[in-house]
XYZ file of C-alpha atoms in Angstrom:
504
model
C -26.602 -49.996 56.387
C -27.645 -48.658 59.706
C -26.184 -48.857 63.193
C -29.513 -50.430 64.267
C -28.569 -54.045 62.391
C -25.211 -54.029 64.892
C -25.130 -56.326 67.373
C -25.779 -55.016 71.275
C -22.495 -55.278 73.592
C -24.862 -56.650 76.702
C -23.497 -60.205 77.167
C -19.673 -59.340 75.477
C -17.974 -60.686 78.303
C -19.989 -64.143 78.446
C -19.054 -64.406 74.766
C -15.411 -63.407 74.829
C -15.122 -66.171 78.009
C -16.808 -68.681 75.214
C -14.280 -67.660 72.796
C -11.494 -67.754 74.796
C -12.405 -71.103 76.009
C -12.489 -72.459 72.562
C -9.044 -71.000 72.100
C -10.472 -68.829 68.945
C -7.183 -66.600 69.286
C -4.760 -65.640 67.251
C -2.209 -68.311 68.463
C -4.978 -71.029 68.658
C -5.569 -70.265 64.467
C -2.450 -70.856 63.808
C -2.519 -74.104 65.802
C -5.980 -75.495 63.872
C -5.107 -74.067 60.275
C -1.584 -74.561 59.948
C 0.894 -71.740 58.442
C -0.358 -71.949 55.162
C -3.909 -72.068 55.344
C -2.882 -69.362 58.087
C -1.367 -67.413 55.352
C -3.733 -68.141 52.365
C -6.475 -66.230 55.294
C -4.521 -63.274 55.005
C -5.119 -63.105 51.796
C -8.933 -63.760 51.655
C -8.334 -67.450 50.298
C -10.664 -69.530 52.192
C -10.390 -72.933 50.917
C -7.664 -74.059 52.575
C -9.271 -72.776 56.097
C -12.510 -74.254 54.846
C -10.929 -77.722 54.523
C -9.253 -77.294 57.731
C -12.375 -76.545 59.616
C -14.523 -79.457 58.481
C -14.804 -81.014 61.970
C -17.364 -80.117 65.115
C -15.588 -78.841 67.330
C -15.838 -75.531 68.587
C -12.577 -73.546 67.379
C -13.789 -75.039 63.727
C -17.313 -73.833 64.160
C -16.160 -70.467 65.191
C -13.793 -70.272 62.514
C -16.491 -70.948 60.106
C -19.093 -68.875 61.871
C -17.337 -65.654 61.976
C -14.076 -66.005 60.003
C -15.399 -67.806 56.734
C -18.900 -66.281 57.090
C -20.446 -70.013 56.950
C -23.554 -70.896 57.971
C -23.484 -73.451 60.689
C -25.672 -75.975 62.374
C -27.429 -74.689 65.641
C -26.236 -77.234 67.372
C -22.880 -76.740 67.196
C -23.208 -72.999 67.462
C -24.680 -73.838 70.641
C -21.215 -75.896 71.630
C -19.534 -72.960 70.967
C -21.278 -69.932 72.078
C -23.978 -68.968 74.914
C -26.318 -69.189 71.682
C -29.417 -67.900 72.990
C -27.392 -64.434 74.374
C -25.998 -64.157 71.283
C -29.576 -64.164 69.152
C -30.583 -61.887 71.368
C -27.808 -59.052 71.164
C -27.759 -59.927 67.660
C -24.251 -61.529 67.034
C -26.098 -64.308 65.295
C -29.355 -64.668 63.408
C -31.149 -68.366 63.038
C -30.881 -69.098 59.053
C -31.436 -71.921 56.664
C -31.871 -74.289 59.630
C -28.936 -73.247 60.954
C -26.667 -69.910 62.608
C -24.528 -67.292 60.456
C -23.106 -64.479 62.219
C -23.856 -61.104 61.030
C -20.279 -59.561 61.524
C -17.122 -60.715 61.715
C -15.089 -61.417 64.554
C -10.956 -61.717 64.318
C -8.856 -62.723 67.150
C -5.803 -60.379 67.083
C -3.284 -60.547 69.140
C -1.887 -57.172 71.382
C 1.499 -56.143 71.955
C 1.615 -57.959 75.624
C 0.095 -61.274 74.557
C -3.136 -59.894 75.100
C -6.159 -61.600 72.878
C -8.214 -59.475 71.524
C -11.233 -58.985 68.510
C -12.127 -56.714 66.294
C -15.470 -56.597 64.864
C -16.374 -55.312 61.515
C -18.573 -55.964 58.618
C -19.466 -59.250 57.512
C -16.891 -60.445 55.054
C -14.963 -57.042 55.563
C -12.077 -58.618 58.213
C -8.927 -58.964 56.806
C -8.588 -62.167 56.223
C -12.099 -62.786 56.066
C -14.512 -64.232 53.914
C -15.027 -60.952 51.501
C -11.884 -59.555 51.421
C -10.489 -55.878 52.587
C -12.280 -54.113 49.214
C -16.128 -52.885 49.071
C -18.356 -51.085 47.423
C -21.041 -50.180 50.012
C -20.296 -46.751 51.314
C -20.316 -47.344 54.906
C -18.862 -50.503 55.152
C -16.448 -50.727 58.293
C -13.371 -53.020 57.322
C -11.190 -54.836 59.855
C -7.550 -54.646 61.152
C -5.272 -54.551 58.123
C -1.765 -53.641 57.302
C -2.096 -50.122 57.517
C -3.554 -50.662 60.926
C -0.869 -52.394 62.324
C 1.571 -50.431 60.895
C 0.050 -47.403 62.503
C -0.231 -49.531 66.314
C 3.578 -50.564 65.581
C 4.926 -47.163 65.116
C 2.962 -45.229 68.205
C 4.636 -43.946 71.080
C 2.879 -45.732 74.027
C 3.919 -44.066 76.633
C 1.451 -43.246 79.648
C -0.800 -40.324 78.526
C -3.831 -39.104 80.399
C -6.107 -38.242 77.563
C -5.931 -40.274 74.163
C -7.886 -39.694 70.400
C -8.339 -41.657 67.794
C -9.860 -40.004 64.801
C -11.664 -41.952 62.254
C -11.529 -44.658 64.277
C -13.041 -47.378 62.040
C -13.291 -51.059 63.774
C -11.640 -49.364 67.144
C -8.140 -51.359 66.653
C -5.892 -47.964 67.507
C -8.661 -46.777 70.090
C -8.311 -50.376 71.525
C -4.241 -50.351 71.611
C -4.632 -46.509 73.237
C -7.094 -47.749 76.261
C -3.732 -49.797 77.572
C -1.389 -46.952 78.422
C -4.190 -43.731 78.296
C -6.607 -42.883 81.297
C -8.923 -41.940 78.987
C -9.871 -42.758 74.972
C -11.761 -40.665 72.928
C -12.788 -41.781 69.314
C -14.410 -40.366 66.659
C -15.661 -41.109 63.372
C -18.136 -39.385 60.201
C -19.726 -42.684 60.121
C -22.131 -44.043 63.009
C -21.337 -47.227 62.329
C -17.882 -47.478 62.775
C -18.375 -46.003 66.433
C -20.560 -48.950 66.897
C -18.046 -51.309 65.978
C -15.390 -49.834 68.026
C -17.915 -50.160 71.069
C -18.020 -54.076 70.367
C -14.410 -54.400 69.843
C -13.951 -52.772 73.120
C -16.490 -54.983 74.896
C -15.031 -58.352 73.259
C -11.614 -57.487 73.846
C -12.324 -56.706 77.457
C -11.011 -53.073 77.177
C -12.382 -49.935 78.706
C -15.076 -48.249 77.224
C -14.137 -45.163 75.388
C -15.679 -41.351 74.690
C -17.339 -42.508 70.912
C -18.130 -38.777 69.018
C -19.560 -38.951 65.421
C -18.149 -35.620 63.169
C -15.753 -34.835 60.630
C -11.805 -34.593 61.504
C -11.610 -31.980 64.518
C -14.918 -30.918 64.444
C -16.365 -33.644 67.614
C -13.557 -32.126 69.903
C -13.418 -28.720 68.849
C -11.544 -26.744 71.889
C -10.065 -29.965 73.525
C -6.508 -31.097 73.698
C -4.804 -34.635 73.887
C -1.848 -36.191 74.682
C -2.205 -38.722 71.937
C -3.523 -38.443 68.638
C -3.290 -41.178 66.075
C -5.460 -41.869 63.149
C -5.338 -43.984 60.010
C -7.161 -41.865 58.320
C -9.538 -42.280 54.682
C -6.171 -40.940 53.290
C -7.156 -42.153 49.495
C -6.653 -39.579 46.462
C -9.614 -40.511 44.377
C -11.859 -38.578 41.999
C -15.212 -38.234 44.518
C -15.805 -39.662 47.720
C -17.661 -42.872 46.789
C -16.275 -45.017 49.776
C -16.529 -43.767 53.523
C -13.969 -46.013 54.795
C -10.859 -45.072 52.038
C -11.679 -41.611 50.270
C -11.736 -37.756 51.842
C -13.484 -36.124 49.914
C -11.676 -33.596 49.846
C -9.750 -32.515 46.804
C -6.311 -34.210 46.534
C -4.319 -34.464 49.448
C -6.464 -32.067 51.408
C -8.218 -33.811 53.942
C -4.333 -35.285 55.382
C -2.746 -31.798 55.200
C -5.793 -30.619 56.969
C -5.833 -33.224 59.941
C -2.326 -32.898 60.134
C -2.236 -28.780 60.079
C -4.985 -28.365 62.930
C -3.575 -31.138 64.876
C -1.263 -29.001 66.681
C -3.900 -27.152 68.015
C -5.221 -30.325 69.467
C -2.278 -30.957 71.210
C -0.982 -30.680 74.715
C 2.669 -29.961 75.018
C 4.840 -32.834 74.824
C 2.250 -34.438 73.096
C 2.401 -36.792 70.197
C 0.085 -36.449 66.902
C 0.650 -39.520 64.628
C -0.850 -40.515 61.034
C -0.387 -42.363 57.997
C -1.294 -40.168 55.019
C -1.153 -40.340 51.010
C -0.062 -36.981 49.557
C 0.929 -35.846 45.893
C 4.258 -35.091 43.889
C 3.402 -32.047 41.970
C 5.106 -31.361 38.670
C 7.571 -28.373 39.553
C 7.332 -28.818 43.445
C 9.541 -30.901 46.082
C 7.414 -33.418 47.948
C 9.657 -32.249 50.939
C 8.460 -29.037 50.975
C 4.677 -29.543 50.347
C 5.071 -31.553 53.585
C 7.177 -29.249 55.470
C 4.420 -26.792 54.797
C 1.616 -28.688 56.691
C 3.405 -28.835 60.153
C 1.910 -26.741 62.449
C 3.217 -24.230 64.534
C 5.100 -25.000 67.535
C 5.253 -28.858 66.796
C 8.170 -30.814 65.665
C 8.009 -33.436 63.310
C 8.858 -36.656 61.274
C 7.788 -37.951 58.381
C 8.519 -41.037 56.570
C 8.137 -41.468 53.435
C 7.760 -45.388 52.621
C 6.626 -45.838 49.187
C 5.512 -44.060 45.485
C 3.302 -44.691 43.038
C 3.228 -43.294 39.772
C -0.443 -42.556 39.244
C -1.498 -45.535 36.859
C -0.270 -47.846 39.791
C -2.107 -45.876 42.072
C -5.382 -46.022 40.409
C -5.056 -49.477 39.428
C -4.125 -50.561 43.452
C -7.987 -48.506 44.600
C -9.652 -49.994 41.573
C -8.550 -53.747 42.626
C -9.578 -52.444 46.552
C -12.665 -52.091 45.693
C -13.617 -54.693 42.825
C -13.723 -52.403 40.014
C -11.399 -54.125 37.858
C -14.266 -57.501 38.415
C -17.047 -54.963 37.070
C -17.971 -54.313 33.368
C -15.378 -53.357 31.249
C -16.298 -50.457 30.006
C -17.559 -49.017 33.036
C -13.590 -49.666 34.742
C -12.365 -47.721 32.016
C -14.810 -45.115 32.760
C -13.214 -44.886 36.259
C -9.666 -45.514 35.318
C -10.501 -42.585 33.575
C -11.688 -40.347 35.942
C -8.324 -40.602 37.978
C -6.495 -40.199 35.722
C -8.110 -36.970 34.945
C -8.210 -35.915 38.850
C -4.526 -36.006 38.466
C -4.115 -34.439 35.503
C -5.844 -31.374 36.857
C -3.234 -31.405 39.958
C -0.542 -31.883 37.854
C 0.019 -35.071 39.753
C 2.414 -37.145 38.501
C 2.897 -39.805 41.586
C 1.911 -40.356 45.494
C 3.827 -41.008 48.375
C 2.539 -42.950 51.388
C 4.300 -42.639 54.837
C 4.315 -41.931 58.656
C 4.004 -38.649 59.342
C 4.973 -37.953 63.284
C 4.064 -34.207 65.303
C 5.609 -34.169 68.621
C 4.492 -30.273 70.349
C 7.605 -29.189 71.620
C 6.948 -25.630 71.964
C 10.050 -24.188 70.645
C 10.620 -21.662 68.227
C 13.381 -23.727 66.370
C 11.178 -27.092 64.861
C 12.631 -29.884 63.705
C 11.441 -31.101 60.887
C 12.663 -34.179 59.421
C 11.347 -35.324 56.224
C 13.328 -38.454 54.671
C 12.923 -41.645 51.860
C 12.876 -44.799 53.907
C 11.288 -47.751 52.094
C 13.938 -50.486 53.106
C 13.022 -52.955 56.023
C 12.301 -51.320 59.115
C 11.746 -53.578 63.018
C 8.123 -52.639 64.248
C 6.975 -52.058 66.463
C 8.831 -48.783 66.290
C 6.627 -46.685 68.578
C 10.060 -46.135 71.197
C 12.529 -45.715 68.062
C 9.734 -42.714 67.358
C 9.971 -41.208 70.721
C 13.651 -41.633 70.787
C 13.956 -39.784 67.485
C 12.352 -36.638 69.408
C 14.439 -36.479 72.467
C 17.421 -36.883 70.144
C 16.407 -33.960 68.457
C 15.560 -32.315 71.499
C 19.160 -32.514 72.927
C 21.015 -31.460 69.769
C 18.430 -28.460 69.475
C 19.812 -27.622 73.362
C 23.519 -28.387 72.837
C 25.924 -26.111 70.370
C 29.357 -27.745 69.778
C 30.990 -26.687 73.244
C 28.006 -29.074 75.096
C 28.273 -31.534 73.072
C 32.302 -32.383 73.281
C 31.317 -31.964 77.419
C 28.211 -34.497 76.398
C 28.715 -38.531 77.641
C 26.916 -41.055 75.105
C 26.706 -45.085 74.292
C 26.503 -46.929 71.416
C 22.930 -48.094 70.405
C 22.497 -51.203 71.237
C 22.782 -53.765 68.433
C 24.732 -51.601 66.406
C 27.602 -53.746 64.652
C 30.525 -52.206 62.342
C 31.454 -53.991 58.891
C 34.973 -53.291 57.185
C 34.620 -53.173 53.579
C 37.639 -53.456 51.252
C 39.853 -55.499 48.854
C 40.695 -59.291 50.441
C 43.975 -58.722 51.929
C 44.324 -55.108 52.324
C 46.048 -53.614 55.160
C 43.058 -51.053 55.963
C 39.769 -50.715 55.292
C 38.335 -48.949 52.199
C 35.960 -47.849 54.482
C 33.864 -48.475 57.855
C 30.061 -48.922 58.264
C 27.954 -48.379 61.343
C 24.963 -50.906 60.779
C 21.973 -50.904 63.223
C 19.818 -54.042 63.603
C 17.072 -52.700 65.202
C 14.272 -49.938 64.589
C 15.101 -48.042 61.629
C 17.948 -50.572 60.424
C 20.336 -47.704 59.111
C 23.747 -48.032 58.236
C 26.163 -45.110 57.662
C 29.658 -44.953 56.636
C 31.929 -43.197 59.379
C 35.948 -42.429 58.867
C 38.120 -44.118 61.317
C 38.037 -41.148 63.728
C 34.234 -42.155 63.697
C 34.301 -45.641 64.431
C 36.872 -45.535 66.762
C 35.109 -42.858 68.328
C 31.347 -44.684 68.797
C 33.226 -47.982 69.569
C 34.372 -46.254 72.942
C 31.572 -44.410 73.628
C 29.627 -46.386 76.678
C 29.242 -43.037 78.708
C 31.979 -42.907 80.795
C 34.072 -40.560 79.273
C 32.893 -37.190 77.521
C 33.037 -36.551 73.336
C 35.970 -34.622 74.613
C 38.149 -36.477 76.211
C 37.507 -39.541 73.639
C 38.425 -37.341 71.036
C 41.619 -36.473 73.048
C 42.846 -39.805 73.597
C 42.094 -41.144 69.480
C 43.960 -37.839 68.330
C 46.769 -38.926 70.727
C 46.539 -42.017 69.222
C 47.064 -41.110 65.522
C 48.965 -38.094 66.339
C 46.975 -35.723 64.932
C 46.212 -31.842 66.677
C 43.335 -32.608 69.507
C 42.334 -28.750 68.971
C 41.717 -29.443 65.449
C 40.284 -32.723 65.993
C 37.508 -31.169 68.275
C 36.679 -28.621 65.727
C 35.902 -30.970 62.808
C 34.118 -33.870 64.242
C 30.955 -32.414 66.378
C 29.446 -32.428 63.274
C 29.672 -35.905 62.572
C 28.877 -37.095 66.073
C 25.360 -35.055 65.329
C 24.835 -37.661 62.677
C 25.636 -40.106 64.829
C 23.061 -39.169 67.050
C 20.260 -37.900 64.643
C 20.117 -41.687 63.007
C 20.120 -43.255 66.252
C 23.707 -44.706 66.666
C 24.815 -42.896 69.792
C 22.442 -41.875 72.723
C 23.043 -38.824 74.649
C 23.371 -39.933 78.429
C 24.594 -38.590 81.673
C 27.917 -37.914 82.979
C 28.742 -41.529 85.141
C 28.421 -41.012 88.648
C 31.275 -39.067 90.784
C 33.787 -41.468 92.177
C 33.319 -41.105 96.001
């Protein structure tokens, strides 16, 4: 494959108006196909889109045309798209008598009701015609879970300067171009950076900075505000496919990006990656991660699921066809990982979020937790949240905090749990139903204590008035509970706020 087959971005806005017009969105697919066929899409079935596409009219033909990878006739390529414009940049190519597109196109909806399109290889969109697995080595896929998973949990706060590394179809690049003055994205294969340019141009977004290296290397000595990358974080034996595998040994090439990302960073700025890495036989997984933050940076990482390695293997060897190839020669590969682990002493792999946030101090947080229940995305302010939270605490000993004001989290309800009947509670939980959906069981100093808490009075003085209430010793009171109100605030159920204004 070369970038010279790629279509040219010259008439992208004359086509995105077409599309548009034809309502080939993401709301307008769901209107034609229904939420099944919808669904069955998502999962690279195509004959229940196929059957809900066999009229003329333009949403079908697009649908076909760039979704289902169909050849269609001219004519009604011509009712859907400036046809001519589109041979010519190379969107389309005459075939068979008829049109067939030579990527795809997805409508994909942005966080603001914004429609957008990513471009990738033919058959390579999620949801597509070919499915999200490959075997050519510089194939460029299309949005997929991991994707949106990585968009959902960025902080998007304004930033001047924004990078996306191995930037792929351009779907984080594209996300970063609405709250950053300036995008930079980079990528080891050429053709990737094309694609981002066309899913720039189609989804009407600024054009970014497009560099072609290896990790770091295209903006050696620069700093950003925002880095984010869903990276080819895949432990494999080789580096047979571009778009999934490192090629580097292990989990090398994610404790690399995420190591020398701090030296990419501004202060106050926000690194952010998903990442594979291994559990080593005699070694915590906490600590292997602890030891790739960098210097100076705080951080967060999630972990959100584990594989024991014959899952593993088998989930890359479905991605990319493998298990459809000759028997013997999938055994042959099966093999191979299994070997590449064996030599690590790998006996499973975590995925997760891993979150660097350059603080500058010489006390880092570092938070790494187990979190594979249900989370709310997107998640990008619970993120940022997490930081300043951690930020305060860092800044307040137990004096400041009791002379701290803070409010409940919004959304955050309390469940009694005990015997039918009973007097009191066996015990209280604090539930949140938003973000990170924790829950945490609190005494009854503790729920008393958040329940009041809407920042009018300080920790103190609440304190005061509950151990009034149960008669207990307010000095001894205030010495046992800053501790728990940290909790409280390190999992999000209280937010540090200021005193209320002075009463004139």
């Amino acid at each position: 494959m070369s970038t010279t087959s790629l279509p040219a971005p010259d008439h992208s806005p004359l086509i995105r108006e077409a599309l548009l017009a034809a309502a080939f969105t993401a709301d307008g697919l769901l209107d034609l196909l229904g939420a099944p066929a919808y669904a069955a899409l998502a999962r690279s079935e195509t004959v229940p889109a196929l059957r809900a596409t066999r009229g003329r009219t333009p949403l079908e033909t697009l649908v076909r045309l760039f979704l289902l990878q169909q050849t269609v006739p001219a004519e009604q390529a011509a009712a859907a798209l400036p046809l001519e414009e589109c041979v010519t940049d190379g969107w389309v190519v005459r075939a068979d008598g008829g049109v067939r597109a030579t990527v795809d196109v997805r409508p994909y909806g942005g966080p603001e009701g914004q429609d957008w399109f990513i471009v990738s290889d033919p058959g390579c969109g999620v949801g597509g015609a070919g499915g999200i697995g490959s075997h050519d080595e510089g194939v460029v896929l299309g949005v997929g879970g991991a994707s949106t998973t990585l968009a959902g949990i960025t902080v998007r706060t304004p930033v001047g300067r924004a990078l996306d590394l191995g930037t792929g179809s351009g779907i984080q690049a594209l996300h970063a171009a609405q709250h950053a003055t300036g995008v930079t994205a980079t990528d080891l294969n050429p053709r990737a950076l094309a694609f981002t340019r066309l899913t720039l141009a189609l989804s009407g977004a600024p054009a970014a900075d497009l560099r072609d290296g290896s990790l770091f290397e295209p903006v050696a000595g620069e700093a950003y505000d925002l880095i984010v990358s869903n990276p080819p974080f895949v432990i494999s034996p080789g580096a047979r496919l571009t778009y999934r595998d490192g090629g580097m040994g292990g989990d090398d090439l994610c404790r690399s990006l995420v190591s020398e990302a701090g030296a990419h960073l501004n202060t106050g700025g926000y690194a952010q990656f998903l990442a594979n890495w291994q559990h080593v036989e005699g070694e915590e997984w906490q600590d292997r991660l602890r030891s790739w933050v960098p210097r100076g940076c705080d951080a967060w990482i999630v972990q959100r699921e584990v594989q024991d390695i014959t899952q593993y293997a088998e989930l890359w060897l479905r991605d990319s066809g493998d298990h459809r190839a000759d028997p013997d020669a999938y055994a042959e590969r099966y093999e191979a990982w299994l070997d590449e682990f064996d030599a690590r002493r790998t006996k499973a792999v975590g995925f997760g979020w891993i979150t660097l946030h350059k603080s500058g101090s010489d006390r880092p947080s570092i938070v790494v937790e187990e979190w594979p229940h249900p989370v709310e995305q997107p998640l990008g302010e619970t993120v940022r949240a997490h930081f300043e939270r951690r930020d305060y605490l860092r800044d307040h000993d137990d004096a400041a905090l009791l002379a701290g004001y803070f409010r409940l989290a919004p959304e955050v309800v309390q469940e009694q749990v005990g015997m039918p009947g009973a007097e009191d509670p066996e015990h209280v939980i604090l539930r949140q139903n938003r973000g990170m959906r924790r829950a945490t069981k609190v005494d009854t100093v503790g729920a008393g204590f958040a329940g009041v808490c809407d920042g009018t009075l300080s920790a103190g003085q609440i304190l005061d008035a509950i151990a009034q209430l149960l008669g207990e010793d307010p000095v001894v009171l205030r010495d046992r509970t800053p501790q728990s109100i940290r909790l409280l605030v390190e999992e999000g159920f209280l937010d540090p706020v200021g005193p209320p204004p002075a009463a004139v």
